[in-house]
Amino acid sequence: MPKQATLVAFLMLAFYGKTAGAVNFDALVNAAVQTATQEVTKAIGSNDASNVIGQVVGSATAGTNEKPGNWPTKFVWYPYDKMAPQPVNTGKVRKFDHPEWLDGLDFDSLPFQHAIVRVRGDGSKKMAIFSDPHCPHSKTQERDLNKYDNVTIYTFVAPLLGADSEPMVEQIMCQPNNQARAQAWDNWILNGQSPQKTSSCSTSSQKIINSLKGLRSAEGDTYHSISPTLVFSNNIAFPGAIPAYGLKEMIDLLH
């Protein structure tokens, strides 16, 4: 059996063999992924089958996105253990003069050292998103972003809408590593699944907010209190959620 067909078979067994009410869905998917990883590794003779796994799992879950079913909608597993380069900026985010656009932020001035890094496919198209975990517009934006492959997404999680969001920020950002933080963010923002309990830690929330202070959008809104804000590697910024059709146009511009 071809390697991808073998992988799909294992995944389909996990998704359809039992109802979600009878099992722990997270554990079921993780077990299927682990088994599939072993099978793919045998088939292609490689210790790194993560890209294949991520792509196939993303495809396998695409059919659950329209209506709530027996398992959480929009559940997606990605292999975020591979870290993207994280340039370090200790100063403030800079405005960017972009004549064709009303708003611009210098992408390279973002505080990447405080970001969750999510790499999908080859990661060639780079963007960043500033999000408050309790912002409904951020949840909608993440569902739209979740449709794209070959992107690197730097996610800055902070209580942009008020201090009440800090406990959830802490639960996400105090996870032990980038993989765990990325998965906790996806589970929460896409599915409403609370992160696993973890010890308290000092988050970078205030540093993220401070990096945006003093910056205003073309409409006069302060960036440090807007969620979401998207910034693309071509320095175009959007304070507030972008409609799905506009997001596609922006991603298509990135090379």
mmCIF file of C-alpha atoms in Angstrom:
data_model
loop_
_atom_site.group_PDB
_atom_site.id
_atom_site.type_symbol
_atom_site.label_atom_id
_atom_site.label_comp_id
_atom_site.label_asym_id
_atom_site.label_seq_id
_atom_site.Cartn_x
_atom_site.Cartn_y
_atom_site.Cartn_z
ATOM 1 C CA MET A 1 0.000 0.000 0.000
ATOM 2 C CA PRO A 2 1.408 3.457 -0.829
ATOM 3 C CA LYS A 3 2.761 5.328 2.198
ATOM 4 C CA GLN A 4 0.168 8.121 2.112
ATOM 5 C CA ALA A 5 -2.655 5.614 1.685
ATOM 6 C CA THR A 6 -1.346 3.725 4.725
ATOM 7 C CA LEU A 7 -1.334 6.958 6.705
ATOM 8 C CA VAL A 8 -4.846 7.888 5.655
ATOM 9 C CA ALA A 9 -6.090 4.405 6.569
ATOM 10 C CA PHE A 10 -4.767 4.764 10.110
ATOM 11 C CA LEU A 11 -6.221 8.242 10.451
ATOM 12 C CA MET A 12 -9.614 7.236 9.093
ATOM 13 C CA LEU A 13 -9.686 4.339 11.537
ATOM 14 C CA ALA A 14 -9.075 6.820 14.359
ATOM 15 C CA PHE A 15 -11.711 9.277 13.180
ATOM 16 C CA TYR A 16 -14.513 6.902 12.254
ATOM 17 C CA GLY A 17 -13.849 3.734 14.263
ATOM 18 C CA LYS A 18 -15.420 5.124 17.417
ATOM 19 C CA THR A 19 -17.649 7.981 18.405
ATOM 20 C CA ALA A 20 -16.092 10.885 20.250
ATOM 21 C CA GLY A 21 -18.455 10.346 23.141
ATOM 22 C CA ALA A 22 -16.822 7.013 23.929
ATOM 23 C CA VAL A 23 -13.194 8.088 23.844
ATOM 24 C CA ASN A 24 -10.846 10.931 24.614
ATOM 25 C CA PHE A 25 -10.677 12.576 21.198
ATOM 26 C CA ASP A 26 -7.284 14.212 21.744
ATOM 27 C CA ALA A 27 -5.766 10.933 22.877
ATOM 28 C CA LEU A 28 -7.317 9.087 19.936
ATOM 29 C CA VAL A 29 -5.908 11.512 17.386
ATOM 30 C CA ASN A 30 -2.482 11.582 19.039
ATOM 31 C CA ALA A 31 -2.364 7.784 19.108
ATOM 32 C CA ALA A 32 -3.345 7.618 15.443
ATOM 33 C CA VAL A 33 -0.690 10.169 14.539
ATOM 34 C CA GLN A 34 1.959 8.250 16.472
ATOM 35 C CA THR A 35 1.031 4.993 14.753
ATOM 36 C CA ALA A 36 0.888 6.686 11.368
ATOM 37 C CA THR A 37 4.283 8.277 11.948
ATOM 38 C CA GLN A 38 5.788 4.857 12.577
ATOM 39 C CA GLU A 39 4.185 3.450 9.431
ATOM 40 C CA VAL A 40 5.318 6.335 7.253
ATOM 41 C CA THR A 41 8.811 6.143 8.715
ATOM 42 C CA LYS A 42 8.989 2.461 7.753
ATOM 43 C CA ALA A 43 7.628 3.163 4.283
ATOM 44 C CA ILE A 44 9.949 6.037 3.357
ATOM 45 C CA GLY A 45 12.944 5.104 5.463
ATOM 46 C CA SER A 46 13.098 8.478 7.194
ATOM 47 C CA ASN A 47 13.044 9.683 10.783
ATOM 48 C CA ASP A 48 11.178 12.813 9.820
ATOM 49 C CA ALA A 49 7.691 12.278 8.429
ATOM 50 C CA SER A 50 6.208 15.353 10.111
ATOM 51 C CA ASN A 51 5.370 17.270 6.933
ATOM 52 C CA VAL A 52 3.475 14.313 5.502
ATOM 53 C CA ILE A 53 1.686 13.791 8.816
ATOM 54 C CA GLY A 54 0.680 17.436 9.119
ATOM 55 C CA GLN A 55 -0.620 17.643 5.571
ATOM 56 C CA VAL A 56 -2.665 14.459 5.731
ATOM 57 C CA VAL A 57 -4.134 15.198 9.161
ATOM 58 C CA GLY A 58 -5.062 18.674 7.961
ATOM 59 C CA SER A 59 -6.810 17.137 4.974
ATOM 60 C CA ALA A 60 -8.510 14.458 7.044
ATOM 61 C CA THR A 61 -10.046 17.028 9.388
ATOM 62 C CA ALA A 62 -11.211 19.400 6.655
ATOM 63 C CA GLY A 63 -14.561 17.651 6.416
ATOM 64 C CA THR A 64 -15.457 18.458 10.037
ATOM 65 C CA ASN A 65 -15.382 22.209 9.560
ATOM 66 C CA GLU A 66 -18.901 22.957 8.335
ATOM 67 C CA LYS A 67 -21.221 21.761 11.100
ATOM 68 C CA PRO A 68 -20.674 20.480 14.645
ATOM 69 C CA GLY A 69 -20.403 16.717 14.664
ATOM 70 C CA ASN A 70 -19.600 14.099 17.259
ATOM 71 C CA TRP A 71 -16.138 15.561 17.771
ATOM 72 C CA PRO A 72 -14.988 19.167 18.144
ATOM 73 C CA THR A 73 -15.193 21.114 14.910
ATOM 74 C CA LYS A 74 -12.014 22.629 13.530
ATOM 75 C CA PHE A 75 -9.750 20.234 15.422
ATOM 76 C CA VAL A 76 -6.399 20.291 13.661
ATOM 77 C CA TRP A 77 -3.084 18.763 14.676
ATOM 78 C CA TYR A 78 0.136 20.218 13.312
ATOM 79 C CA PRO A 79 3.774 19.279 14.004
ATOM 80 C CA TYR A 80 4.897 22.584 15.507
ATOM 81 C CA ASP A 81 8.031 21.157 17.103
ATOM 82 C CA LYS A 82 10.105 22.573 14.237
ATOM 83 C CA MET A 83 11.031 26.105 15.202
ATOM 84 C CA ALA A 84 11.141 28.853 12.603
ATOM 85 C CA PRO A 85 13.917 31.448 12.856
ATOM 86 C CA GLN A 86 13.053 33.992 15.526
ATOM 87 C CA PRO A 87 14.849 37.320 15.099
ATOM 88 C CA VAL A 88 15.014 39.255 18.355
ATOM 89 C CA ASN A 89 13.750 42.801 18.683
ATOM 90 C CA THR A 90 13.932 44.427 22.108
ATOM 91 C CA GLY A 91 12.575 47.822 21.077
ATOM 92 C CA LYS A 92 9.257 49.092 19.826
ATOM 93 C CA VAL A 93 7.439 48.045 16.689
ATOM 94 C CA ARG A 94 7.997 50.624 13.953
ATOM 95 C CA LYS A 95 5.497 52.110 11.559
ATOM 96 C CA PHE A 96 6.108 51.472 7.885
ATOM 97 C CA ASP A 97 5.430 54.034 5.170
ATOM 98 C CA HIS A 98 3.504 52.064 2.568
ATOM 99 C CA PRO A 99 2.119 54.491 -0.038
ATOM 100 C CA GLU A 100 -0.364 51.992 -1.491
ATOM 101 C CA TRP A 101 -1.851 51.108 1.894
ATOM 102 C CA LEU A 102 -3.240 53.123 4.764
ATOM 103 C CA ASP A 103 -1.544 51.044 7.441
ATOM 104 C CA GLY A 104 1.849 49.473 7.683
ATOM 105 C CA LEU A 105 4.118 48.030 10.394
ATOM 106 C CA ASP A 106 7.733 47.029 9.887
ATOM 107 C CA PHE A 107 7.528 43.235 9.987
ATOM 108 C CA ASP A 108 11.171 42.839 11.013
ATOM 109 C CA SER A 109 10.611 45.078 14.052
ATOM 110 C CA LEU A 110 8.053 42.731 15.647
ATOM 111 C CA PRO A 111 9.080 41.153 18.987
ATOM 112 C CA PHE A 112 9.401 37.634 17.543
ATOM 113 C CA GLN A 113 11.110 36.281 20.640
ATOM 114 C CA HIS A 114 7.724 36.432 22.398
ATOM 115 C CA ALA A 115 5.746 34.677 19.675
ATOM 116 C CA ILE A 116 4.306 31.208 19.292
ATOM 117 C CA VAL A 117 5.690 29.920 15.975
ATOM 118 C CA ARG A 118 3.490 27.759 13.783
ATOM 119 C CA VAL A 119 5.010 26.400 10.574
ATOM 120 C CA ARG A 120 2.862 24.674 7.971
ATOM 121 C CA GLY A 121 4.245 23.059 4.846
ATOM 122 C CA ASP A 122 7.386 24.840 3.678
ATOM 123 C CA GLY A 123 6.607 27.935 5.766
ATOM 124 C CA SER A 124 7.559 30.231 2.904
ATOM 125 C CA LYS A 125 4.820 32.835 3.408
ATOM 126 C CA LYS A 126 5.315 34.698 6.670
ATOM 127 C CA MET A 127 2.835 36.653 8.724
ATOM 128 C CA ALA A 128 2.122 37.629 12.313
ATOM 129 C CA ILE A 129 -1.061 37.986 14.333
ATOM 130 C CA PHE A 130 -1.613 39.772 17.654
ATOM 131 C CA SER A 131 -4.545 38.170 19.477
ATOM 132 C CA ASP A 132 -6.427 38.303 22.730
ATOM 133 C CA PRO A 133 -7.577 34.760 23.660
ATOM 134 C CA HIS A 134 -11.089 35.993 24.471
ATOM 135 C CA CYS A 135 -11.581 37.976 21.279
ATOM 136 C CA PRO A 136 -14.366 36.463 19.105
ATOM 137 C CA HIS A 137 -12.954 38.144 15.991
ATOM 138 C CA SER A 138 -9.589 36.472 16.614
ATOM 139 C CA LYS A 139 -11.339 33.112 16.724
ATOM 140 C CA THR A 140 -12.940 33.785 13.350
ATOM 141 C CA GLN A 141 -9.619 34.953 11.923
ATOM 142 C CA GLU A 142 -7.840 31.823 13.114
ATOM 143 C CA ARG A 143 -10.435 29.619 11.424
ATOM 144 C CA ASP A 144 -9.694 31.407 8.157
ATOM 145 C CA LEU A 145 -5.917 31.212 8.650
ATOM 146 C CA ASN A 146 -6.260 27.514 9.352
ATOM 147 C CA LYS A 147 -7.139 26.875 5.707
ATOM 148 C CA TYR A 148 -3.681 27.806 4.391
ATOM 149 C CA ASP A 149 -0.552 25.745 3.960
ATOM 150 C CA ASN A 150 3.082 26.780 3.339
ATOM 151 C CA VAL A 151 2.867 29.580 5.886
ATOM 152 C CA THR A 152 4.784 30.588 8.997
ATOM 153 C CA ILE A 153 2.545 32.320 11.532
ATOM 154 C CA TYR A 154 4.030 34.232 14.461
ATOM 155 C CA THR A 155 1.292 34.513 17.085
ATOM 156 C CA PHE A 156 1.526 37.117 19.843
ATOM 157 C CA VAL A 157 -0.904 36.179 22.615
ATOM 158 C CA ALA A 158 -1.623 39.011 25.048
ATOM 159 C CA PRO A 159 -4.527 40.547 27.008
ATOM 160 C CA LEU A 160 -5.051 43.245 24.401
ATOM 161 C CA LEU A 161 -8.698 43.722 25.382
ATOM 162 C CA GLY A 162 -8.184 43.872 29.136
ATOM 163 C CA ALA A 163 -6.521 42.283 32.152
ATOM 164 C CA ASP A 164 -9.303 39.691 32.468
ATOM 165 C CA SER A 165 -7.675 37.778 29.611
ATOM 166 C CA GLU A 166 -4.317 37.372 31.369
ATOM 167 C CA PRO A 167 -5.197 34.097 33.190
ATOM 168 C CA MET A 168 -5.920 32.403 29.837
ATOM 169 C CA VAL A 169 -2.800 33.975 28.300
ATOM 170 C CA GLU A 170 -0.826 32.503 31.177
ATOM 171 C CA GLN A 171 -2.305 29.025 30.751
ATOM 172 C CA ILE A 172 -1.315 29.049 27.074
ATOM 173 C CA MET A 173 2.067 30.748 27.284
ATOM 174 C CA CYS A 174 3.260 28.846 30.373
ATOM 175 C CA GLN A 175 3.145 25.534 28.503
ATOM 176 C CA PRO A 176 6.648 23.963 28.459
ATOM 177 C CA ASN A 177 7.698 24.532 24.829
ATOM 178 C CA ASN A 178 6.676 25.980 21.475
ATOM 179 C CA GLN A 179 4.952 22.753 20.431
ATOM 180 C CA ALA A 180 2.808 22.702 23.552
ATOM 181 C CA ARG A 181 2.026 26.423 23.374
ATOM 182 C CA ALA A 182 1.021 26.192 19.721
ATOM 183 C CA GLN A 183 -1.212 23.197 20.359
ATOM 184 C CA ALA A 184 -2.774 24.854 23.414
ATOM 185 C CA TRP A 185 -3.512 27.964 21.346
ATOM 186 C CA ASP A 186 -5.046 25.967 18.489
ATOM 187 C CA ASN A 187 -7.163 23.886 20.858
ATOM 188 C CA TRP A 188 -8.453 26.967 22.645
ATOM 189 C CA ILE A 189 -8.972 29.405 19.781
ATOM 190 C CA LEU A 190 -10.399 26.855 17.328
ATOM 191 C CA ASN A 191 -12.250 24.456 19.614
ATOM 192 C CA GLY A 192 -12.744 26.201 22.939
ATOM 193 C CA GLN A 193 -10.758 23.456 24.666
ATOM 194 C CA SER A 194 -9.041 24.794 27.787
ATOM 195 C CA PRO A 195 -5.272 24.263 28.003
ATOM 196 C CA GLN A 196 -3.812 21.624 30.262
ATOM 197 C CA LYS A 197 -3.175 23.015 33.717
ATOM 198 C CA THR A 198 0.367 24.223 34.156
ATOM 199 C CA SER A 199 2.405 26.048 36.761
ATOM 200 C CA SER A 200 2.235 29.825 36.747
ATOM 201 C CA CYS A 201 5.022 31.689 35.031
ATOM 202 C CA SER A 202 5.969 35.192 34.000
ATOM 203 C CA THR A 203 4.493 35.814 30.553
ATOM 204 C CA SER A 204 5.636 38.366 27.985
ATOM 205 C CA SER A 205 2.197 39.976 27.788
ATOM 206 C CA GLN A 206 3.237 43.432 28.912
ATOM 207 C CA LYS A 207 6.331 43.422 26.695
ATOM 208 C CA ILE A 208 4.154 42.624 23.683
ATOM 209 C CA ILE A 209 1.683 45.378 24.573
ATOM 210 C CA ASN A 210 4.453 47.882 25.293
ATOM 211 C CA SER A 211 6.062 47.198 21.918
ATOM 212 C CA LEU A 212 2.868 48.465 20.259
ATOM 213 C CA LYS A 213 2.226 51.486 22.481
ATOM 214 C CA GLY A 214 2.327 54.804 20.704
ATOM 215 C CA LEU A 215 1.279 53.275 17.382
ATOM 216 C CA ARG A 216 -2.074 54.180 15.865
ATOM 217 C CA SER A 217 -3.908 52.870 12.845
ATOM 218 C CA ALA A 218 -5.055 55.152 10.052
ATOM 219 C CA GLU A 219 -8.426 55.374 11.825
ATOM 220 C CA GLY A 220 -6.715 56.468 15.031
ATOM 221 C CA ASP A 221 -7.084 53.215 16.945
ATOM 222 C CA THR A 222 -4.228 52.202 19.239
ATOM 223 C CA TYR A 223 -2.586 48.986 18.066
ATOM 224 C CA HIS A 224 -1.912 47.783 21.616
ATOM 225 C CA SER A 225 -5.657 47.493 22.262
ATOM 226 C CA ILE A 226 -6.784 45.928 18.961
ATOM 227 C CA SER A 227 -7.425 42.224 18.490
ATOM 228 C CA PRO A 228 -6.672 40.775 16.088
ATOM 229 C CA THR A 229 -3.990 42.701 14.221
ATOM 230 C CA LEU A 230 -2.323 41.000 11.266
ATOM 231 C CA VAL A 231 1.068 42.009 9.897
ATOM 232 C CA PHE A 232 2.445 40.439 6.724
ATOM 233 C CA SER A 233 6.073 40.082 5.699
ATOM 234 C CA ASN A 234 5.546 42.785 3.049
ATOM 235 C CA ASN A 235 4.896 45.200 5.991
ATOM 236 C CA ILE A 236 1.175 45.596 5.316
ATOM 237 C CA ALA A 237 -0.823 45.646 8.560
ATOM 238 C CA PHE A 238 -4.519 45.165 9.213
ATOM 239 C CA PRO A 239 -5.892 46.290 12.594
ATOM 240 C CA GLY A 240 -8.949 44.104 13.036
ATOM 241 C CA ALA A 241 -10.015 40.886 11.356
ATOM 242 C CA ILE A 242 -9.678 40.494 7.590
ATOM 243 C CA PRO A 243 -12.571 38.907 5.660
ATOM 244 C CA ALA A 244 -11.752 35.516 4.182
ATOM 245 C CA TYR A 245 -11.563 36.801 0.600
ATOM 246 C CA GLY A 246 -9.190 39.616 1.630
ATOM 247 C CA LEU A 247 -7.005 37.214 3.588
ATOM 248 C CA LYS A 248 -6.620 35.008 0.523
ATOM 249 C CA GLU A 249 -5.580 37.995 -1.583
ATOM 250 C CA MET A 250 -2.961 39.021 0.974
ATOM 251 C CA ILE A 251 -1.505 35.538 1.336
ATOM 252 C CA ASP A 252 -1.356 35.167 -2.431
ATOM 253 C CA LEU A 253 0.785 38.320 -2.549
ATOM 254 C CA LEU A 254 3.428 36.806 -0.260
ATOM 255 C CA HIS A 255 6.386 35.105 -1.908
#
